[in-house]
Short mmCIF file of C-alpha atoms in Angstrom, two decimals:
data_model
loop_
_atom_site.label_atom_id
_atom_site.label_comp_id
_atom_site.label_asym_id
_atom_site.label_seq_id
_atom_site.Cartn_x
_atom_site.Cartn_y
_atom_site.Cartn_z
CA MET A 1 99.43 114.32 82.72
CA GLU A 2 102.74 112.68 83.61
CA SER A 3 103.39 115.15 86.45
CA ARG A 4 100.20 114.18 88.30
CA ASP A 5 99.48 111.06 90.32
CA SER A 6 96.33 109.15 91.22
CA SER A 7 95.26 111.79 93.74
CA TYR A 8 94.12 113.90 90.78
CA ILE A 9 91.88 111.11 89.48
CA PHE A 10 90.35 110.58 92.92
CA ASP A 11 90.07 114.25 93.86
CA GLN A 12 86.74 114.63 95.68
CA ASN A 13 86.38 118.14 94.29
CA GLN A 14 86.57 117.02 90.67
CA LEU A 15 83.96 115.41 88.43
CA HIS A 16 86.03 114.01 85.58
CA THR A 17 84.81 112.82 82.20
CA PHE A 18 86.36 109.74 80.63
CA GLU A 19 85.78 108.57 77.07
CA LEU A 20 86.32 105.07 75.74
CA ARG A 21 86.82 104.57 72.02
CA LEU A 22 86.73 101.20 70.33
CA PRO A 23 85.68 99.78 66.96
CA GLN A 24 81.92 99.30 66.66
CA ALA A 25 82.46 95.61 65.98
CA SER A 26 84.32 95.31 69.28
CA LEU A 27 81.57 97.14 71.16
CA ASP A 28 78.98 94.87 69.55
CA PHE A 29 81.04 91.89 70.71
CA LEU A 30 81.01 93.15 74.30
CA ASN A 31 77.30 93.94 74.19
CA ALA A 32 76.43 90.48 72.90
CA ASP A 33 77.56 88.82 76.13
CA PRO A 34 78.67 91.16 78.93
CA MET A 35 78.91 88.33 81.44
CA ALA A 36 81.74 86.78 79.44
CA GLU A 37 83.92 89.61 80.76
CA GLU A 38 86.27 89.37 77.79
CA TYR A 39 88.58 92.27 76.94
CA VAL A 40 88.69 94.03 73.60
CA GLU A 41 91.22 96.60 72.52
CA GLY A 42 90.40 100.29 72.54
CA GLU A 43 91.54 103.72 73.69
CA LEU A 44 90.96 105.95 76.70
CA VAL A 45 90.59 109.69 76.18
CA PHE A 46 91.04 111.96 79.18
CA GLU A 47 91.28 115.75 79.11
CA GLY A 48 92.19 115.72 75.43
CA VAL A 49 94.92 113.09 75.77
CA THR A 50 94.52 109.67 74.16
CA VAL A 51 95.89 106.69 76.08
CA GLY A 52 96.21 103.31 74.45
CA PRO A 53 95.89 100.71 73.47
CA VAL A 54 93.93 99.69 76.56
CA GLY A 55 91.77 96.67 77.34
CA ILE A 56 88.04 97.29 77.82
CA ARG A 57 85.38 94.94 79.17
CA TYR A 58 82.23 94.81 81.23
CA LYS A 59 82.58 93.63 84.81
CA GLY A 60 80.33 92.38 87.55
CA SER A 61 79.06 89.58 89.74
CA VAL A 62 75.65 87.97 90.06
CA GLY A 63 74.10 91.02 91.70
CA LYS A 64 75.58 93.48 89.23
CA TRP A 65 73.84 91.90 86.24
CA VAL A 66 70.35 91.96 87.81
CA GLY A 67 67.85 92.92 85.12
CA CYS A 68 70.57 94.05 82.73
CA VAL A 69 71.37 91.04 80.55
CA GLY A 70 69.30 88.69 78.44
CA GLU A 71 65.57 89.26 78.81
CA GLY A 72 66.08 91.28 81.96
CA GLU A 73 65.77 88.33 84.35
CA ILE A 74 66.86 88.84 87.93
CA PHE A 75 69.50 86.12 87.77
CA ALA A 76 70.30 85.57 84.11
CA ASP A 77 73.19 83.27 83.25
CA GLY A 78 74.05 85.08 80.03
CA GLY A 79 72.66 87.07 77.16
CA ALA A 80 72.99 90.43 75.48
CA LYS A 81 73.26 93.78 77.21
CA ALA A 82 69.82 95.04 78.29
CA CYS A 83 70.68 98.23 80.24
CA THR A 84 72.37 101.43 79.13
CA LYS A 85 74.78 101.32 82.07
CA LEU A 86 76.89 98.31 82.99
CA SER A 87 80.03 98.38 85.10
CA MET A 88 83.19 98.57 83.01
CA LYS A 89 86.88 97.93 83.55
CA VAL A 90 89.75 99.53 81.66
CA LYS A 91 93.11 97.77 81.72
CA ILE A 92 95.78 100.42 81.16
CA ASN A 93 98.65 97.92 80.88
CA TRP A 94 96.82 95.91 78.24
CA ASP A 95 99.65 96.03 75.71
CA ASP A 96 102.54 97.19 77.90
CA PRO A 97 102.85 95.52 81.34
CA ASP A 98 104.51 98.65 82.75
CA ALA A 99 102.02 101.19 81.36
CA GLU A 100 100.33 103.44 83.91
CA PHE A 101 97.78 106.25 83.89
CA TYR A 102 98.31 108.72 86.72
CA GLY A 103 100.03 105.89 88.57
CA LEU A 104 97.13 103.47 87.96
CA ARG A 105 96.99 100.30 85.88
CA ASN A 106 93.24 99.77 86.02
CA LEU A 107 90.15 101.96 86.04
CA GLN A 108 86.84 100.62 87.33
CA PHE A 109 83.56 102.32 86.47
CA HIS A 110 80.73 100.94 88.62
CA SER A 111 77.21 101.41 87.29
CA GLN A 112 75.45 101.82 90.68
CA ASN A 113 72.32 100.46 89.02
CA LEU A 114 71.03 99.04 92.32
CA ASP A 115 71.91 102.12 94.38
CA GLN A 116 69.38 104.87 93.79
CA THR A 117 71.22 107.20 96.16
CA LEU A 118 74.38 106.89 94.01
CA MET A 119 76.32 107.46 97.24
CA HIS A 120 76.96 104.05 98.80
CA GLU A 121 80.45 103.46 97.45
CA ARG A 122 81.72 107.01 97.67
CA LEU A 123 80.56 107.56 101.24
CA GLY A 124 81.21 104.05 102.50
CA TYR A 125 84.83 103.84 101.42
CA LEU A 126 85.53 107.35 102.66
CA LEU A 127 84.16 106.47 106.10
CA PHE A 128 86.45 103.45 106.29
CA ARG A 129 89.42 105.55 105.26
CA GLU A 130 88.58 108.33 107.72
CA MET A 131 88.70 105.72 110.49
CA GLY A 132 92.17 104.55 109.48
CA VAL A 133 91.12 101.44 107.56
CA PRO A 134 92.92 100.82 104.25
CA ALA A 135 90.16 101.08 101.65
CA PRO A 136 89.77 102.13 98.00
CA ARG A 137 89.20 105.71 96.98
CA SER A 138 85.95 106.36 95.14
CA VAL A 139 84.55 109.37 93.28
CA HIS A 140 81.90 109.96 90.64
CA ALA A 141 82.72 110.20 86.95
CA ARG A 142 80.98 110.81 83.63
CA LEU A 143 81.54 108.07 81.07
CA VAL A 144 81.31 108.48 77.31
CA VAL A 145 81.63 105.55 74.89
CA ASN A 146 82.29 106.24 71.21
CA GLY A 147 81.02 109.78 71.55
CA GLU A 148 77.78 108.86 73.34
CA PHE A 149 77.21 109.84 76.97
CA VAL A 150 76.44 106.69 78.96
CA GLY A 151 75.89 108.05 82.44
CA LEU A 152 77.26 108.71 85.90
CA PHE A 153 79.45 106.00 87.41
CA ALA A 154 81.35 105.40 90.62
CA LEU A 155 85.04 105.41 89.75
CA THR A 156 86.38 103.12 92.46
CA GLU A 157 90.03 102.32 92.95
CA GLN A 158 91.23 98.85 91.99
CA ILE A 159 92.71 96.92 94.91
CA ASP A 160 96.03 95.81 93.45
CA GLY A 161 99.75 96.44 93.79
CA ARG A 162 99.28 100.14 93.08
CA PHE A 163 96.75 100.25 95.91
CA THR A 164 99.06 98.54 98.41
CA ARG A 165 101.91 100.88 97.54
CA HIS A 166 99.66 103.89 98.05
CA ASN A 167 98.26 102.70 101.38
CA PHE A 168 101.20 101.00 103.08
CA GLU A 169 104.75 102.15 103.70
CA ASP A 170 105.81 98.75 102.37
CA GLY A 171 103.39 97.84 99.60
CA THR A 172 105.43 94.97 98.16
CA GLY A 173 103.69 92.25 100.16
CA ASN A 174 101.07 89.72 99.17
CA LEU A 175 97.48 90.71 98.43
CA TYR A 176 94.77 88.03 98.64
CA LYS A 177 91.22 88.27 97.36
CA GLU A 178 88.38 86.55 99.22
CA VAL A 179 90.47 83.92 100.99
CA TRP A 180 89.40 83.85 104.63
CA PRO A 181 92.25 82.39 106.72
CA LEU A 182 89.96 79.80 108.34
CA ARG A 183 87.42 77.58 106.63
CA SER A 184 83.91 77.37 108.06
CA ASP A 185 84.99 74.23 109.96
CA GLY A 186 87.68 76.26 111.74
CA LYS A 187 90.63 74.66 109.98
CA PRO A 188 93.31 76.87 108.39
CA ARG A 189 93.38 77.34 104.64
CA SER A 190 95.89 75.35 102.63
CA ASN A 191 98.84 76.82 100.76
CA SER A 192 97.07 76.19 97.46
CA GLU A 193 93.95 78.03 98.63
CA PHE A 194 95.99 81.08 99.58
CA TYR A 195 97.83 80.95 96.27
CA GLU A 196 94.56 80.74 94.34
CA GLY A 197 93.48 84.05 95.87
CA LEU A 198 96.83 85.79 95.37
CA LYS A 199 96.62 89.08 93.41
CA THR A 200 100.23 90.27 93.68
CA ASN A 201 103.61 88.53 93.40
CA GLU A 202 102.02 85.51 91.68
CA ASP A 203 105.05 85.04 89.42
CA ASP A 204 107.69 85.74 92.05
CA LYS A 205 110.12 82.81 92.14
CA ASN A 206 110.79 83.62 95.79
CA LEU A 207 107.12 83.91 96.72
CA ASP A 208 106.67 83.75 100.49
CA MET A 209 103.15 83.23 101.83
CA SER A 210 104.31 82.24 105.31
CA GLN A 211 102.73 85.29 106.98
CA MET A 212 99.13 84.45 106.11
CA ILE A 213 99.72 80.74 106.56
CA SER A 214 101.21 81.25 110.03
CA PHE A 215 98.44 83.69 110.99
CA ALA A 216 95.80 81.12 110.04
CA GLU A 217 97.56 78.24 111.81
CA GLN A 218 98.17 80.17 115.02
CA ILE A 219 94.61 81.47 115.20
CA ALA A 220 93.30 77.95 114.65
CA THR A 221 95.52 76.22 117.22
CA GLU A 222 96.61 78.61 119.99
CA ASP A 223 94.44 79.14 123.08
CA ASP A 224 95.05 82.84 123.70
CA GLY A 225 93.34 84.22 120.62
CA ARG A 226 93.52 87.84 121.74
CA GLU A 227 97.28 87.65 122.13
CA VAL A 228 97.62 86.03 118.71
CA MET A 229 95.46 88.77 117.24
CA ARG A 230 97.57 91.50 118.83
CA ARG A 231 100.64 89.83 117.38
CA TRP A 232 99.30 89.76 113.84
CA MET A 233 96.93 92.70 113.51
CA ASP A 234 96.57 96.37 114.38
CA ILE A 235 93.68 96.06 116.86
CA GLU A 236 92.63 99.68 116.53
CA GLU A 237 92.43 99.29 112.76
CA ILE A 238 90.43 96.07 112.69
CA ILE A 239 88.01 97.25 115.36
CA SER A 240 87.51 100.41 113.30
CA TYR A 241 86.77 98.16 110.34
CA ALA A 242 84.12 96.32 112.37
CA VAL A 243 82.57 99.53 113.70
CA VAL A 244 82.18 101.12 110.27
CA ASP A 245 81.03 97.87 108.65
CA ARG A 246 78.31 97.23 111.21
CA THR A 247 77.17 100.84 111.48
CA ILE A 248 76.61 101.20 107.73
CA ARG A 249 75.22 97.64 107.50
CA ASN A 250 77.70 96.39 104.95
CA ASP A 251 75.72 93.17 104.97
CA ASP A 252 77.20 91.77 101.77
CA GLY A 253 80.72 91.97 103.14
CA ALA A 254 83.13 89.93 105.23
CA PHE A 255 80.66 89.39 108.09
CA HIS A 256 77.95 87.71 106.03
CA TRP A 257 78.59 83.99 105.92
CA TYR A 258 76.40 82.60 103.15
CA CYS A 259 75.70 78.86 103.35
CA SER A 260 74.92 76.25 100.75
CA THR A 261 71.37 76.06 99.43
CA ASP A 262 71.90 72.61 97.92
CA GLU A 263 69.49 70.10 99.43
CA ALA A 264 72.27 67.71 100.44
CA ASN A 265 74.38 70.40 102.14
CA TYR A 266 71.73 72.94 103.11
CA GLY A 267 73.01 75.32 105.76
CA SER A 268 76.57 74.00 105.69
CA ASP A 269 79.65 74.77 103.61
CA CYS A 270 79.49 78.47 104.54
CA GLY A 271 81.72 81.28 103.32
CA ASN A 272 82.04 85.05 103.01
CA HIS A 273 83.18 87.42 100.27
CA ASN A 274 83.89 91.01 99.24
CA PHE A 275 87.17 91.55 101.06
CA TYR A 276 90.94 91.41 100.55
CA TRP A 277 93.81 90.62 102.90
CA TYR A 278 97.21 92.28 102.72
CA SER A 279 100.29 90.90 104.49
CA ASN A 280 102.94 93.54 105.16
CA PRO A 281 106.43 91.98 105.01
CA SER A 282 108.06 94.81 106.95
CA THR A 283 105.72 95.00 109.93
CA GLY A 284 104.59 91.37 110.00
CA LYS A 285 100.98 92.56 110.25
CA VAL A 286 98.00 91.47 108.15
CA HIS A 287 95.23 93.88 107.14
CA LEU A 288 91.60 93.36 106.12
CA ILE A 289 90.39 95.56 103.25
CA PRO A 290 86.69 96.13 102.43
CA TRP A 291 85.35 95.70 98.93
CA ASP A 292 82.08 96.04 96.99
CA LEU A 293 79.97 98.44 99.04
CA ASP A 294 77.09 98.98 96.61
CA ASN A 295 74.73 97.05 98.92
CA ALA A 296 75.92 98.78 102.09
CA PHE A 297 73.48 101.08 103.95
CA GLU A 298 70.43 99.26 102.52
CA ASN A 299 69.35 97.40 105.65
CA ILE A 300 69.67 100.17 108.25
CA LEU A 301 65.97 101.02 108.64
CA PHE A 302 64.72 97.53 107.82
CA ASP A 303 65.91 94.49 105.87
CA ALA A 304 65.28 95.99 102.45
CA ASN A 305 67.46 93.61 100.48
CA PRO A 306 66.04 90.06 100.21
CA VAL A 307 69.51 88.48 100.00
CA THR A 308 71.98 90.35 102.19
CA PRO A 309 70.56 90.98 105.71
CA ILE A 310 72.71 89.73 108.58
CA ALA A 311 70.57 88.36 111.41
CA ASP A 312 72.92 88.87 114.34
CA LYS A 313 74.24 91.93 116.09
CA TRP A 314 78.01 92.24 116.39
CA GLY A 315 79.44 89.32 118.35
CA GLU A 316 76.16 87.43 118.72
CA THR A 317 75.48 83.90 117.46
CA SER A 318 72.33 82.01 116.51
CA ASN A 319 71.19 78.41 116.10
CA GLY A 320 74.16 76.87 117.86
CA CYS A 321 76.47 78.03 115.06
CA LYS A 322 74.62 75.93 112.51
CA GLY A 323 73.25 77.46 109.34
CA PHE A 324 69.76 78.96 109.51
CA ALA A 325 67.36 80.57 107.05
CA TYR A 326 66.90 84.32 107.25
CA GLY A 327 65.63 87.25 105.22
CA GLU A 328 62.79 87.67 102.78
CA TRP A 329 64.08 84.82 100.64
CA TYR A 330 64.95 82.57 103.60
CA LEU A 331 68.50 82.04 102.45
CA PRO A 332 70.79 80.12 104.82
CA GLN A 333 73.54 81.94 106.68
CA ARG A 334 75.78 81.30 109.66
CA SER A 335 76.61 83.76 112.43
CA ALA A 336 79.86 85.61 111.75
CA ALA A 337 81.03 85.20 115.36
CA CYS A 338 81.03 81.42 114.87
CA ASP A 339 84.22 82.07 112.92
CA LYS A 340 87.09 82.13 115.41
CA ILE A 341 88.73 85.19 113.87
CA THR A 342 85.57 87.28 114.02
CA TYR A 343 84.76 85.97 117.49
CA ILE A 344 88.14 87.13 118.80
CA TRP A 345 87.58 90.59 117.33
CA SER A 346 84.19 90.75 119.03
CA THR A 347 85.80 90.17 122.45
CA PHE A 348 87.49 93.58 122.27
CA GLU A 349 84.31 95.11 123.66
CA GLU A 350 85.78 98.19 125.31
CA GLU A 351 87.77 99.02 122.19
CA TYR A 352 84.66 98.56 120.05
CA GLU A 353 82.54 100.88 122.20
CA ARG A 354 85.25 103.54 122.34
CA THR A 355 85.83 103.37 118.60
CA ARG A 356 82.12 103.54 117.87
CA ASN A 357 81.82 106.71 119.92
CA GLU A 358 84.78 108.19 118.05
CA PHE A 359 83.11 107.28 114.76
CA LEU A 360 79.75 108.77 115.75
CA GLU A 361 81.35 111.97 117.03
CA GLY A 362 83.84 112.24 114.17
CA PRO A 363 83.55 111.03 110.55
CA PHE A 364 79.96 109.79 110.93
CA ALA A 365 78.66 112.84 112.81
CA LYS A 366 75.63 114.36 111.11
CA GLU A 367 77.31 117.68 110.38
CA GLN A 368 80.33 115.95 108.83
CA VAL A 369 78.32 113.61 106.60
CA ASP A 370 75.84 116.31 105.60
CA LEU A 371 78.69 118.50 104.36
CA LEU A 372 79.89 115.66 102.14
CA LEU A 373 76.48 114.66 100.82
CA ASP A 374 75.46 118.25 100.14
CA ALA A 375 78.65 118.91 98.18
CA TRP A 376 78.42 115.67 96.22
CA GLU A 377 74.74 116.19 95.49
CA GLN A 378 75.49 119.60 94.03
CA GLN A 379 78.43 118.19 92.09
CA ILE A 380 76.58 115.35 90.36
CA SER A 381 73.06 116.82 90.02
CA PRO A 382 73.64 118.10 86.46
CA VAL A 383 74.91 114.69 85.35
CA VAL A 384 72.04 112.76 86.95
CA LYS A 385 69.64 115.10 85.18
CA GLU A 386 71.58 114.78 81.91
CA ALA A 387 71.34 110.99 82.00
CA ALA A 388 67.63 111.04 82.83
CA GLU A 389 66.92 113.31 79.87
CA ILE A 390 68.84 111.12 77.41
CA HIS A 391 68.20 107.52 78.49
CA ASP A 392 64.78 105.99 79.13
CA ASP A 393 66.19 103.49 81.63
CA ALA A 394 68.24 106.03 83.59
CA LEU A 395 67.43 106.88 87.19
CA ARG A 396 64.77 109.60 87.23
CA PHE A 397 66.02 112.81 88.80
CA GLU A 398 63.07 113.01 91.20
CA ASP A 399 63.58 109.40 92.30
CA TRP A 400 67.22 110.12 93.01
CA LYS A 401 66.32 113.14 95.14
CA ASP A 402 63.77 111.08 97.06
CA ALA A 403 66.33 108.32 97.58
CA LEU A 404 68.83 110.83 98.94
CA ASP A 405 66.26 112.13 101.42
CA GLY A 406 65.61 108.58 102.58
CA PHE A 407 69.34 107.94 102.76
CA ARG A 408 69.86 110.86 105.10
CA ARG A 409 67.05 109.59 107.34
CA SER A 410 68.57 106.13 107.47
CA LEU A 411 71.95 107.55 108.46
CA GLY A 412 70.26 109.36 111.32
CA HIS A 413 68.72 106.08 112.44
CA ALA A 414 72.12 104.36 112.24
CA ARG A 415 73.53 106.93 114.65
CA SER A 416 70.76 106.22 117.16
CA ILE A 417 71.13 102.43 117.29
CA LYS A 418 72.76 101.15 120.47
#
């Protein structure tokens, strides 16, 4: 095990099995309130080798708990576990801060309960990566807990210091989670706001956040936004990000600006989520990293998700840049291009069109994607069937096959949209 690195864990040709072992009392504690996201101590068993102690907990956000806690309400605020599968996180360096497993310090098993294709994360992240965007690796994995097979999960790479070191020549810089450089009023974020989102170097006595702070201030104040953007970002990379994001309708990502639903502030106080920023100290560049793709692809044929649909096409704005209700549930959102950063990206029209053509003719070409989906379908079919035969609430094998057929049709439609 020690001679291998994380590439073995995220090998697309492998379907690994992981087992978690923990005292029954600890498992009962987790099951009593998954939304508490509290760690308990346990062990990880992989290919006959026991690793531990490790920390084990359930993980998620509002959407991840839908129907799976309490009495099965859509938006429960707590309660006991109600589904066989819930996303789980394993903290390898639970007891030893320097402990690693194949070069990793965290494992994340995503339930995919809302993705009947079981392909959103694996395909979505790979498409980003194929277009040169730094993004997590994701594969499928079997998960066993205390000897009982739980199901098929998406094993998706944690975005942390290990991730930055794997993806950047200098991975020692600062990583920020869900801190957009500009607020919805166009003003730059404060030092404290950037620090609150910091995920690396938090305890560094010589912490230097000047890169992100300067990027935000210059974007907010300088007139030539395109020149500022060229100074701070790899234009080819960020346009590739936008092309992939919009083509696969990653509508719960960085380009969906959700607004307040409170009566007093309805349609204002807007913000986005599901992204990271990395500032590279050697190159002086900042990089946007996608996160949480389980809702991607859903709205290609029509607005299937009542919460996530983005109303505007890339670069367009609506309602004078004020919040407006949209989607089945009429939730307020604001056009992404009302944000100065996103607007500047959208002005690189020639680059966007060229990159989109490269995407359609390359990684997203039908023959390329079909090869991947066919191989992955064959790889995970036995496990999908295994779960359906064991667990009453597992995805039915026939429903999964139907969802995959629909998925392929939606991808074809995505290629045809101008």
